[in-house]
Amino acid sequence: MILSASWVIPVSSPPIAEGAVALNGGRIQDVGPTAEILRRYPDREARDFRGAALLPGLVNVHSHLELTLLRGYLENLRFWDWIRHLTRTKYELLTREDLRVSALAGACEAIRSGVTTLGDAMDLGASLDALTASGLRGVLYQEIFSPRPEEAGERLAELELKLANLAERIGCTSARPDDPAGGRSARVVLGVSPHAPFSVSGPLFRKVGRWAASRGLPVCIHVAESEEESLLIEEGRGPMAEALRSRGIHWSAAGCTPVQYLHRLEILAPGTLLVHCVRLQPSDLHVLKQCGVSVAHCPKSNWKLGHGWMDLKQVFQAGIPLGLGSDSVASNNSMDLFEEMRFSLFSPSWTIRREGPLDASSPGEGFAAEQALRLATLGGAEALGLSGSIGSLESGKQADLVAVDLTGMHTIPVFSPVTAIVHSARASDVILTMVGGEVLFEKGSLTTLDEVDLKKRIGKILQKMKSADPA
């Protein structure tokens, strides 16, 4: 098949006006001007997306599909109260089937918004069902919790069992390579997520880090996210410290930043994805660079939860691998990476001048629409360790791509397709989403999930949630 459009944006190379992408067996075979591609492959079926741009599928490096049903449910709460009510709702109000519906709803939103790959932190395995059913690609990080040091061995054993069960479930869905539903399992990578410094003990961090390293599993950790977390780690006080003490859990202040605390626990390594990183200190940048970790930048969620903003300028200029994440829609309210790109462009960090070798000669220098788009595509793929197969339109890579309509009144005239996409386009402008050559969304409809049925199920769950007071 050949897909052509008014513009092709490979990301790894300059945009091509009147460009085309040749596909073969779920992979990209060729990219170039439409006339040349049609001449090289005269017998291929050709489809033209006039007025649209073809670009790599967007990579959302941090999501929580299981929490999609909490969109708008936990509003106007302080962060620690937000955490407590979220936890109570997930474990005491929602059932496993509710969370499965929640994850499927999140997958629908991702596909419609042009996201083809997710770095998803999951607790109860519902995201695996969502990815294999929908056809999305992703790294699924199985979460693990326990701030009690004495439970470290027991929790690690539970984690091993969960990963084994997840791997078995993936194997059961891939009986035949010619079965599209089964073949989707190859798009799933398993990892682990010791949740955060306030919810995982030091001994458990060490055990998980060593166990994951011995098996080559990617690791995801929420860190340097809030003032409450910093107070706990650095000084042993604040609402998180009080909550631990109320549960009879002893906590000794580490006397260092949360990032340095993780470094001491030897869990930071290439393949580790650190999420949020709002409260980074200058010394933390050296640690991140030295350890070869990646960062998931979630600008909208950081603001909405009242944490502020990550110093994107310093992280970007330090050359640390970066991707964009929406976080859960419980904290963001949407999974729109077009908005996340704009938030990264408008980060306050670009207007703040600092002394030191990482300071640019002018605010925002070296970061424009092209770099924002890269964060949402190839940068995200690098952060997840998948850049060898996705993130750009190049020969040999997976055919993960989207078409974005640029004919709307909010996008025309188009002087630069990249500028139009980053500054003007919306998730609703996506008209085609394809993963591995499989069309997941086209002509306003999903091809792999039944949205009508999902909406009915969500309506029933909504009634149950409305009867419960989140406060």
Coordinates of C-alpha atoms in Angstrom, one line a residue:
M1 CA 0.0 0.0 0.0
I2 CA 1.1 3.6 -0.7
L3 CA -0.2 6.5 1.5
S4 CA 0.3 10.0 0.0
A5 CA -0.6 13.3 1.5
S6 CA 0.0 17.0 1.0
W7 CA 2.9 16.7 3.4
V8 CA 4.9 13.8 4.8
I9 CA 6.8 14.6 8.0
P10 CA 9.4 11.9 8.8
V11 CA 10.6 13.8 11.9
S12 CA 14.1 12.3 11.3
S13 CA 14.4 14.4 8.1
P14 CA 12.8 17.5 6.7
P15 CA 9.1 17.5 5.7
I16 CA 8.3 16.5 2.1
A17 CA 5.6 18.5 0.2
E18 CA 3.4 16.1 -1.8
G19 CA 5.0 13.1 -0.2
A20 CA 4.2 9.4 0.1
V21 CA 5.0 6.4 2.3
A22 CA 5.2 2.9 0.8
L23 CA 4.2 0.1 3.2
N24 CA 5.0 -3.6 3.0
G25 CA 4.1 -6.3 5.6
G26 CA 3.4 -3.8 8.4
R27 CA 6.6 -1.9 7.9
I28 CA 7.7 1.2 6.1
Q29 CA 9.4 0.3 2.9
D30 CA 10.1 3.7 1.3
V31 CA 9.5 7.4 1.9
G32 CA 9.7 10.2 -0.6
P33 CA 8.0 12.5 -3.1
T34 CA 4.7 11.0 -4.3
A35 CA 5.6 10.9 -8.0
E36 CA 8.8 8.9 -7.2
I37 CA 7.1 6.5 -4.8
L38 CA 4.3 5.8 -7.4
R39 CA 6.9 5.3 -10.1
R40 CA 8.9 2.8 -8.0
Y41 CA 5.8 0.8 -6.9
P42 CA 3.4 1.0 -9.8
D43 CA 1.3 -2.0 -8.8
R44 CA 0.6 -0.9 -5.2
E45 CA -2.8 0.3 -4.0
A46 CA -2.5 4.0 -3.4
R47 CA -4.5 6.2 -1.1
D48 CA -4.3 10.0 -1.0
F49 CA -4.9 12.2 2.1
R50 CA -5.3 15.5 0.4
G51 CA -4.9 18.5 2.7
A52 CA -3.4 16.3 5.5
A53 CA 0.0 15.6 6.9
L54 CA 1.3 12.1 7.4
L55 CA 3.6 11.7 10.4
P56 CA 4.8 9.1 12.9
G57 CA 2.3 7.9 15.4
L58 CA 2.4 9.9 18.6
V59 CA 4.2 8.3 21.6
N60 CA 2.6 9.0 25.0
V61 CA 5.4 8.0 27.4
H62 CA 3.3 8.1 30.5
S63 CA -0.3 7.2 31.0
H64 CA -2.6 5.3 33.4
L65 CA -5.4 3.8 31.2
E66 CA -6.9 2.1 34.2
L67 CA -7.8 5.5 35.6
T68 CA -9.7 6.9 32.6
L69 CA -13.1 6.6 34.4
L70 CA -11.8 9.1 37.0
R71 CA -11.7 12.0 34.5
G72 CA -13.2 15.0 36.3
Y73 CA -13.9 12.9 39.5
L74 CA -11.2 14.2 41.8
E75 CA -11.1 17.9 41.3
N76 CA -9.9 20.7 43.5
L77 CA -8.0 18.5 45.9
R78 CA -4.6 19.0 47.4
F79 CA -2.2 16.4 46.1
W80 CA -2.0 14.1 49.1
D81 CA -5.8 14.2 49.4
W82 CA -6.0 13.5 45.7
I83 CA -3.8 10.4 46.1
R84 CA -5.8 9.1 49.0
H85 CA -9.2 9.5 47.3
L86 CA -7.9 8.0 44.1
T87 CA -6.7 5.0 45.9
R88 CA -9.9 4.6 47.9
T89 CA -12.0 4.8 44.7
K90 CA -9.9 2.4 42.7
Y91 CA -9.8 -0.3 45.4
E92 CA -13.1 0.2 47.2
L93 CA -15.5 1.5 44.6
L94 CA -14.4 0.2 41.2
T95 CA -14.3 -3.5 40.3
R96 CA -11.7 -5.2 38.1
E97 CA -14.3 -5.2 35.2
D98 CA -14.8 -1.5 35.8
L99 CA -11.1 -0.9 35.4
R100 CA -11.0 -3.0 32.3
V101 CA -13.7 -0.8 30.8
S102 CA -11.7 2.2 32.0
A103 CA -8.6 1.0 30.2
L104 CA -10.5 0.3 27.0
A105 CA -12.0 3.8 27.1
G106 CA -8.5 5.2 27.4
A107 CA -7.4 3.2 24.5
C108 CA -10.2 4.6 22.4
E109 CA -9.2 8.1 23.3
A110 CA -5.5 7.4 22.5
I111 CA -6.3 6.0 19.1
R112 CA -8.6 8.9 18.2
S113 CA -5.9 11.4 19.3
G114 CA -3.2 9.9 17.1
V115 CA -1.3 8.1 19.9
T116 CA 0.0 4.8 18.6
T117 CA 2.4 3.9 21.5
L118 CA 1.9 4.2 25.3
G119 CA 4.2 3.9 28.2
D120 CA 1.5 2.9 30.7
A121 CA 1.8 2.3 34.4
M122 CA -0.8 -0.3 35.4
D123 CA -1.8 -2.0 38.6
L124 CA -4.3 -4.6 37.9
G125 CA -3.5 -5.7 34.3
A126 CA -6.4 -4.0 32.6
S127 CA -4.1 -2.1 30.3
L128 CA -2.9 -5.3 28.8
D129 CA -6.5 -6.2 27.8
A130 CA -6.9 -2.7 26.3
L131 CA -3.7 -2.9 24.2
T132 CA -4.2 -6.4 22.8
A133 CA -7.9 -5.6 22.1
S134 CA -7.3 -2.2 20.5
G135 CA -4.0 -2.9 18.6
L136 CA -2.0 -0.2 20.3
R137 CA 1.7 -0.6 20.9
G138 CA 3.1 -0.1 24.4
V139 CA 5.4 -0.6 27.3
L140 CA 3.3 -1.8 30.2
Y141 CA 4.9 -1.1 33.6
Q142 CA 3.5 -3.4 36.3
E143 CA 3.2 -1.2 39.4
I144 CA 4.4 -2.4 42.8
F145 CA 3.7 -0.7 46.2
S146 CA 4.8 -1.1 49.8
P147 CA 6.5 1.4 52.0
R148 CA 7.0 -1.3 54.7
P149 CA 10.7 -2.5 54.6
E150 CA 9.8 -5.8 56.1
E151 CA 7.5 -6.6 53.2
A152 CA 10.1 -6.2 50.5
G153 CA 10.7 -9.9 49.9
E154 CA 7.0 -10.8 49.9
R155 CA 6.2 -7.9 47.4
L156 CA 9.0 -8.9 45.1
A157 CA 7.7 -12.5 45.0
E158 CA 4.2 -11.1 44.1
L159 CA 5.7 -9.0 41.4
E160 CA 7.5 -12.0 39.9
L161 CA 4.2 -13.9 39.8
K162 CA 2.3 -11.0 38.2
L163 CA 4.9 -10.6 35.5
A164 CA 4.8 -14.3 34.8
N165 CA 1.0 -14.2 34.5
L166 CA 1.1 -11.2 32.3
A167 CA 3.7 -12.9 30.0
E168 CA 1.5 -16.0 29.8
R169 CA -1.6 -13.9 28.9
I170 CA 0.4 -12.2 26.1
G171 CA 1.5 -15.6 24.8
C172 CA -2.1 -16.9 24.9
T173 CA -3.2 -14.1 22.6
S174 CA -0.7 -14.8 19.9
A175 CA -1.5 -18.3 18.7
R176 CA -1.2 -17.7 15.0
P177 CA 1.1 -15.1 13.3
D178 CA -1.5 -14.6 10.6
D179 CA -4.2 -13.6 13.2
P180 CA -4.4 -9.8 13.5
A181 CA -5.7 -10.0 17.0
G182 CA -3.0 -12.4 18.1
G183 CA -0.2 -10.6 16.3
R184 CA -0.9 -7.5 18.4
S185 CA 0.7 -9.2 21.4
A186 CA 4.1 -8.6 19.7
R187 CA 3.5 -4.9 20.2
V188 CA 3.5 -5.2 24.0
V189 CA 6.7 -4.9 26.1
L190 CA 6.5 -5.6 29.8
G191 CA 8.3 -3.6 32.5
V192 CA 8.0 -2.8 36.2
S193 CA 7.1 0.4 38.1
P194 CA 8.1 0.7 41.8
H195 CA 5.6 3.5 42.1
A196 CA 7.3 6.4 43.9
P197 CA 9.7 7.1 46.9
F198 CA 6.7 7.7 49.2
S199 CA 5.0 4.4 48.3
V200 CA 8.0 2.0 48.0
S201 CA 10.5 1.2 50.7
G202 CA 14.2 1.5 50.2
P203 CA 14.8 -2.3 50.5
L204 CA 12.0 -2.9 47.9
F205 CA 13.5 -0.4 45.5
R206 CA 16.8 -2.2 45.7
K207 CA 15.3 -5.7 45.2
V208 CA 13.1 -4.6 42.3
G209 CA 16.0 -2.8 40.6
R210 CA 18.3 -5.8 40.8
W211 CA 15.6 -8.2 39.7
A212 CA 14.6 -6.0 36.7
A213 CA 18.2 -5.5 35.7
S214 CA 18.8 -9.3 35.7
R215 CA 15.9 -9.7 33.3
G216 CA 16.5 -6.7 31.2
L217 CA 13.1 -5.2 32.1
P218 CA 12.5 -1.4 31.7
V219 CA 11.7 0.5 34.9
C220 CA 9.4 3.4 35.5
I221 CA 9.3 5.6 38.6
H222 CA 7.3 8.7 39.6
V223 CA 9.8 11.0 41.3
A224 CA 10.5 14.7 42.2
E225 CA 6.9 15.4 41.6
S226 CA 5.7 17.3 44.7
E227 CA 6.6 19.4 47.6
E228 CA 5.1 16.8 49.9
E229 CA 7.5 14.2 48.5
S230 CA 10.5 16.4 48.8
L231 CA 9.7 17.2 52.5
L232 CA 9.4 13.4 53.2
I233 CA 12.7 12.5 51.5
E234 CA 14.8 15.4 52.5
E235 CA 13.5 16.2 56.0
G236 CA 11.2 13.4 57.1
R237 CA 8.2 15.6 57.6
G238 CA 5.0 16.8 55.9
P239 CA 1.6 15.0 55.2
M240 CA 3.3 12.0 53.6
A241 CA 5.5 11.5 56.6
E242 CA 2.5 11.9 58.9
A243 CA 0.5 9.3 56.9
L244 CA 3.4 6.8 57.2
R245 CA 3.7 7.3 60.9
S246 CA 0.0 6.9 61.4
R247 CA 0.3 3.4 59.8
G248 CA 3.2 2.5 62.1
I249 CA 5.8 2.8 59.4
H250 CA 9.1 4.2 60.5
W251 CA 10.7 6.7 58.1
S252 CA 14.2 8.3 58.4
A253 CA 14.9 11.4 56.3
A254 CA 17.4 10.7 53.6
G255 CA 18.7 14.2 53.7
C256 CA 19.0 14.5 49.9
T257 CA 16.8 15.1 46.9
P258 CA 14.4 12.4 45.7
V259 CA 16.5 11.8 42.6
Q260 CA 19.7 11.4 44.7
Y261 CA 17.8 9.1 47.0
L262 CA 17.0 6.8 44.1
H263 CA 20.6 7.0 42.9
R264 CA 21.8 5.8 46.4
L265 CA 19.4 2.8 46.0
E266 CA 21.1 1.9 42.7
I267 CA 17.9 1.7 40.7
L268 CA 18.8 4.4 38.2
A269 CA 20.2 2.9 35.0
P270 CA 19.7 3.1 31.2
G271 CA 16.2 1.9 30.6
T272 CA 14.8 3.7 33.7
L273 CA 12.1 6.2 32.9
L274 CA 11.6 8.9 35.5
V275 CA 8.2 10.6 35.5
H276 CA 7.5 14.3 36.3
C277 CA 10.9 15.5 37.7
V278 CA 9.3 18.8 38.6
R279 CA 11.5 19.5 41.6
L280 CA 15.0 18.9 40.1
Q281 CA 18.0 20.5 41.6
P282 CA 21.2 21.3 39.5
S283 CA 23.0 18.3 41.0
D284 CA 20.2 16.0 39.9
L285 CA 20.9 16.8 36.3
H286 CA 24.3 15.3 36.6
V287 CA 22.9 12.2 38.2
L288 CA 20.3 11.8 35.4
K289 CA 23.0 12.2 32.7
Q290 CA 25.5 10.0 34.4
C291 CA 22.9 7.1 34.9
G292 CA 21.6 7.4 31.3
V293 CA 17.9 7.6 32.4
S294 CA 15.1 9.1 30.4
V295 CA 12.4 11.6 31.6
A296 CA 8.7 11.6 31.0
H297 CA 7.6 15.3 30.8
C298 CA 3.9 15.7 31.8
P299 CA 3.4 19.5 31.6
K300 CA -0.4 19.7 31.8
S301 CA -0.7 17.2 34.7
N302 CA 2.1 18.9 36.6
W303 CA 0.3 22.2 36.4
K304 CA -3.2 20.8 37.2
L305 CA -2.1 19.0 40.3
G306 CA -0.5 22.2 41.5
H307 CA 3.1 21.0 41.3
G308 CA 4.3 23.7 38.9
W309 CA 6.6 23.0 36.0
M310 CA 9.6 20.9 35.2
D311 CA 12.7 22.8 34.1
L312 CA 12.4 21.6 30.5
K313 CA 15.1 24.0 29.4
Q314 CA 17.8 22.6 31.7
V315 CA 16.8 18.9 31.0
F316 CA 16.7 19.5 27.2
Q317 CA 20.0 21.3 27.1
A318 CA 21.6 18.6 29.2
G319 CA 20.8 16.1 26.4
I320 CA 18.7 13.8 28.6
P321 CA 16.3 11.6 26.6
L322 CA 12.9 13.2 26.8
G323 CA 9.3 12.2 25.9
L324 CA 5.9 13.7 26.4
G325 CA 3.3 12.1 28.7
S326 CA -0.3 12.9 29.4
D327 CA -0.3 11.2 32.8
S328 CA -3.8 9.8 33.7
V329 CA -6.9 11.8 32.7
A330 CA -7.7 11.8 36.4
S331 CA -5.0 14.5 36.7
N332 CA -5.1 15.9 33.1
N333 CA -8.6 15.4 31.9
S334 CA -7.5 14.6 28.3
M335 CA -5.0 12.6 26.4
D336 CA -4.2 15.2 23.8
L337 CA -0.5 15.3 22.9
F338 CA -1.0 18.3 20.7
E339 CA -1.8 20.2 23.8
E340 CA 1.3 18.7 25.6
M341 CA 3.5 19.9 22.7
R342 CA 2.2 23.4 23.1
F343 CA 2.7 23.3 26.9
S344 CA 6.3 22.3 26.3
L345 CA 6.8 25.2 24.0
F346 CA 5.3 27.6 26.5
S347 CA 7.2 26.2 29.5
P348 CA 8.2 29.1 31.8
S349 CA 11.7 27.5 31.8
W350 CA 12.4 29.1 28.4
T351 CA 12.1 32.6 29.8
I352 CA 14.2 32.1 32.9
R353 CA 17.9 32.9 32.6
R354 CA 20.5 31.1 34.8
E355 CA 24.2 31.1 35.1
G356 CA 26.2 28.1 34.0
P357 CA 27.2 26.1 31.0
L358 CA 23.7 24.8 30.3
D359 CA 22.2 28.3 29.7
A360 CA 21.3 29.2 26.2
S361 CA 22.1 32.6 24.7
S362 CA 18.4 33.5 24.4
P363 CA 15.2 32.1 25.9
G364 CA 13.9 29.0 23.9
E365 CA 16.9 28.9 21.6
G366 CA 17.2 25.5 20.1
F367 CA 13.6 24.5 21.0
A368 CA 10.8 25.3 18.6
A369 CA 7.9 23.5 16.9
E370 CA 10.3 20.9 15.4
Q371 CA 11.7 19.9 18.8
A372 CA 8.2 19.8 20.3
L373 CA 7.0 17.4 17.6
R374 CA 10.1 15.3 18.1
L375 CA 9.3 15.0 21.9
A376 CA 5.9 13.6 20.9
T377 CA 7.4 11.1 18.4
L378 CA 11.0 10.1 18.1
G379 CA 11.9 11.5 21.5
G380 CA 9.2 9.5 23.1
A381 CA 10.4 6.4 21.3
E382 CA 13.9 7.0 22.6
A383 CA 12.7 7.5 26.1
L384 CA 10.9 4.1 25.9
G385 CA 13.8 2.3 24.3
L386 CA 11.9 1.8 21.0
S387 CA 13.5 4.2 18.6
G388 CA 14.9 1.4 16.5
S389 CA 11.5 0.5 15.4
I390 CA 9.1 3.5 15.8
G391 CA 9.1 7.3 16.2
S392 CA 10.0 8.3 12.7
L393 CA 9.0 7.5 9.1
E394 CA 12.0 5.6 7.9
S395 CA 12.5 2.5 5.8
G396 CA 12.4 -0.6 7.9
K397 CA 10.5 0.9 10.8
Q398 CA 7.1 -0.2 11.9
A399 CA 4.2 1.3 10.0
D400 CA 3.0 3.3 12.9
L401 CA 1.7 6.6 11.5
V402 CA -1.2 9.1 11.6
A403 CA -2.8 11.5 9.2
V404 CA -3.7 14.9 10.5
D405 CA -6.2 17.1 8.6
L406 CA -4.8 20.6 8.2
T407 CA -7.8 22.1 6.2
G408 CA -9.7 23.4 9.2
M409 CA -10.2 27.1 9.7
H410 CA -8.1 26.9 12.8
T411 CA -5.1 25.5 10.8
I412 CA -5.1 27.3 7.5
P413 CA -3.2 28.8 5.8
V414 CA -0.4 26.3 6.2
F415 CA 3.0 27.9 5.7
S416 CA 4.8 25.1 7.6
P417 CA 3.1 21.7 8.3
V418 CA 5.1 21.3 11.5
T419 CA 4.2 24.7 12.8
A420 CA 0.5 24.0 11.9
I421 CA 0.5 20.7 13.8
V422 CA 2.3 21.9 16.9
H423 CA 0.7 25.4 17.2
S424 CA -2.7 24.9 15.7
A425 CA -3.8 21.3 15.3
R426 CA -6.0 19.3 17.8
A427 CA -6.5 15.7 18.6
S428 CA -9.8 15.9 16.8
D429 CA -7.9 16.7 13.5
V430 CA -6.5 13.1 13.4
I431 CA -8.2 11.3 10.5
L432 CA -6.2 8.1 10.4
T433 CA -4.3 6.1 13.0
M434 CA -2.3 3.0 12.0
V435 CA -0.1 0.6 14.0
G436 CA 2.0 -2.0 12.3
G437 CA 0.2 -1.4 9.1
E438 CA -3.2 -2.1 10.8
V439 CA -5.8 0.7 10.5
L440 CA -7.2 1.4 14.0
F441 CA -9.1 4.5 13.2
E442 CA -10.4 6.0 10.0
K443 CA -13.4 8.0 8.7
G444 CA -14.4 8.9 12.2
S445 CA -14.7 5.4 13.5
L446 CA -12.5 2.9 15.4
T447 CA -12.0 -0.5 13.7
T448 CA -11.0 -2.6 16.7
L449 CA -13.2 -1.4 19.6
D450 CA -16.9 -1.0 20.0
E451 CA -17.4 2.5 21.3
V452 CA -21.2 2.3 21.5
D453 CA -21.0 -0.6 23.9
L454 CA -18.2 1.0 25.9
K455 CA -20.3 4.2 26.4
K456 CA -23.2 2.1 27.7
R457 CA -20.9 0.4 30.2
I458 CA -19.4 3.7 31.2
G459 CA -22.9 5.1 31.8
K460 CA -23.7 2.3 34.3
I461 CA -20.4 2.8 36.1
L462 CA -21.0 6.5 36.2
Q463 CA -24.2 6.1 38.2
K464 CA -22.3 4.1 40.8
M465 CA -19.6 6.7 41.0
K466 CA -22.1 9.5 41.4
S467 CA -23.6 7.9 44.4
A468 CA -20.2 8.0 46.1
D469 CA -18.7 11.2 47.5
P470 CA -15.1 11.6 46.4
A471 CA -14.5 14.1 49.2

